[in-house]
mmCIF file of C-alpha atoms in Angstrom:
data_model
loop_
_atom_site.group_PDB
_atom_site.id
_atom_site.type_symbol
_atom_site.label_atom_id
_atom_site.label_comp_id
_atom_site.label_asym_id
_atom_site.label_seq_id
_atom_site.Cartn_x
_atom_site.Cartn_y
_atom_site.Cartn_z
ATOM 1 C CA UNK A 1491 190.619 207.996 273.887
ATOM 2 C CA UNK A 1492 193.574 209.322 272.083
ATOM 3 C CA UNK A 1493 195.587 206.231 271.732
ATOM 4 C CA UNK A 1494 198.749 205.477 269.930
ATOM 5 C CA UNK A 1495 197.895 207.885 266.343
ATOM 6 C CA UNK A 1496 198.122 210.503 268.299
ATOM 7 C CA UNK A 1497 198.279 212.691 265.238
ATOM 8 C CA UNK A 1498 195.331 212.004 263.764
ATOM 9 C CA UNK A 1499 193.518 212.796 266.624
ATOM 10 C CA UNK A 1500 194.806 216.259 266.404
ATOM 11 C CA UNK A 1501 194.661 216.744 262.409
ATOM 12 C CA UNK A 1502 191.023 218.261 262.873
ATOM 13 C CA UNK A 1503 192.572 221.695 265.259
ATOM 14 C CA UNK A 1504 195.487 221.325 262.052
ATOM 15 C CA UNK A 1505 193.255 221.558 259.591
ATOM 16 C CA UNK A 1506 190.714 224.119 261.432
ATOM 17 C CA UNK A 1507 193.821 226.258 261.718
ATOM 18 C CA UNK A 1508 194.541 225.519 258.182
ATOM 19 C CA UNK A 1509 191.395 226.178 256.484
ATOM 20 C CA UNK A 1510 191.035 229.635 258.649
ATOM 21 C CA UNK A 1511 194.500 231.211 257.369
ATOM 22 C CA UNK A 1512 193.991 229.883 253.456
ATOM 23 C CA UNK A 1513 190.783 231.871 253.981
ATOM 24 C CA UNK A 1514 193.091 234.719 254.168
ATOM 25 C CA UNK A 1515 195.467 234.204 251.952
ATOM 26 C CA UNK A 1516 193.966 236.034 249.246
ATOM 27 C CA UNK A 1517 193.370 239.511 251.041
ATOM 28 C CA UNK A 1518 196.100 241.977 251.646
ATOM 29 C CA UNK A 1519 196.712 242.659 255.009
ATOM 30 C CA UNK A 1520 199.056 245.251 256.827
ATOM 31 C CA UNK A 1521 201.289 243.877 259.292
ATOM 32 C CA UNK A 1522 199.222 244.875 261.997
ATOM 33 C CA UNK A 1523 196.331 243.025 260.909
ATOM 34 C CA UNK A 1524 198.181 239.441 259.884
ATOM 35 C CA UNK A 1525 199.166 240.061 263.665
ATOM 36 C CA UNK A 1526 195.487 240.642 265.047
ATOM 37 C CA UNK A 1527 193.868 237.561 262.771
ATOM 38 C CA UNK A 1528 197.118 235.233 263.927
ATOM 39 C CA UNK A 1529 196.722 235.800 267.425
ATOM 40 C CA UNK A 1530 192.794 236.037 267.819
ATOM 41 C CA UNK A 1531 191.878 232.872 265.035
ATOM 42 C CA UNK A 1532 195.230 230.590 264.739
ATOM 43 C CA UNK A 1533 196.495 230.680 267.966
ATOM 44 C CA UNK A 1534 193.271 230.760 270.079
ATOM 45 C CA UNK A 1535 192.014 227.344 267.988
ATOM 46 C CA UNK A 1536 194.434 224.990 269.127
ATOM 47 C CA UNK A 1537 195.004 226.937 272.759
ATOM 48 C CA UNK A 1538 192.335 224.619 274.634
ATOM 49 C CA UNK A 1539 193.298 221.137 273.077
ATOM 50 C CA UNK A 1540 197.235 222.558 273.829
ATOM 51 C CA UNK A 1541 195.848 223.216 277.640
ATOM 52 C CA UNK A 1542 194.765 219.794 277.897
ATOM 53 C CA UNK A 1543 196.462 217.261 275.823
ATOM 54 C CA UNK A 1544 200.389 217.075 275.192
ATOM 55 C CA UNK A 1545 200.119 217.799 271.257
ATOM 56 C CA UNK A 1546 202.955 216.086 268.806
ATOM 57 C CA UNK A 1547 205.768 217.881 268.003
ATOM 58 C CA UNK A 1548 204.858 217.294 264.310
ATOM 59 C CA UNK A 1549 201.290 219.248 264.255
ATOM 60 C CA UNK A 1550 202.845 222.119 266.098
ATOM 61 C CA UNK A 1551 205.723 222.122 263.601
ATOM 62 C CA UNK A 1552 203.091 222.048 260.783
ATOM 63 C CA UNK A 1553 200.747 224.474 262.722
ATOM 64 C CA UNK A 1554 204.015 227.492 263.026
ATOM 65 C CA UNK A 1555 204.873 226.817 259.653
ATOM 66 C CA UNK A 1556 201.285 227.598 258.041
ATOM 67 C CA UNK A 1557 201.491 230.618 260.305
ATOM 68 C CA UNK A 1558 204.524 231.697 259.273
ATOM 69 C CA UNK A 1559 203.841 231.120 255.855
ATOM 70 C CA UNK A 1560 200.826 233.891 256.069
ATOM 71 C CA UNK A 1561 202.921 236.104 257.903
ATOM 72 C CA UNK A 1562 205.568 236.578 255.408
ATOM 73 C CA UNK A 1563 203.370 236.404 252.310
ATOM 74 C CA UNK A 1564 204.816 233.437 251.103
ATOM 75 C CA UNK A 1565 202.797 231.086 248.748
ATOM 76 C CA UNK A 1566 203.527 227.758 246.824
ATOM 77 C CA UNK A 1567 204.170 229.289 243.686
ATOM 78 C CA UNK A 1568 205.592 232.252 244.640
ATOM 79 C CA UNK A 1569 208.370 233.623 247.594
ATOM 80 C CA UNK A 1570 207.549 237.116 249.291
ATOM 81 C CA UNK A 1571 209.738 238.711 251.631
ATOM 82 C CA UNK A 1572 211.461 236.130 253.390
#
């Protein structure tokens, strides 16, 4: 049962998605391969919970955002590109 916290039901794919892309954070990547990890590890984790259950705007919102944060190199500490 999902009941009313609906967002901490989904903070597990949020942090699964998390965890994969820090893993990456570290490596240099051309833009072709940030593109080829995004779409076959962050998008494909939450794609079956997404399929079935109507996920809160918020984890989405956090979900792009850690996604677009790898993409354009950006870190806490530091700004890249964008």
């Amino acid at each position: 049962m999902i009941g009313r916290k609906r967002s901490n039901f989904f903070n597990d794919i949020k942090l699964k998605v998390f965890n994969k892309i820090s893993s990456w954070q570290h490596k240099f990547f051309s833009c072709g391969g940030k593109e080829v990890l995004i779409k076959a590890a962050a998008q494909a984790i939450p794609a079956y919970a997404m399929s079935v259950f109507k996920i809160p705007m918020g984890v989405c919102n956090d979900i792009k955002k850690n996604v677009a944060d790898f993409w354009w190199g950006s870190k806490s500490d530091k700004r890249s590109i964008h």
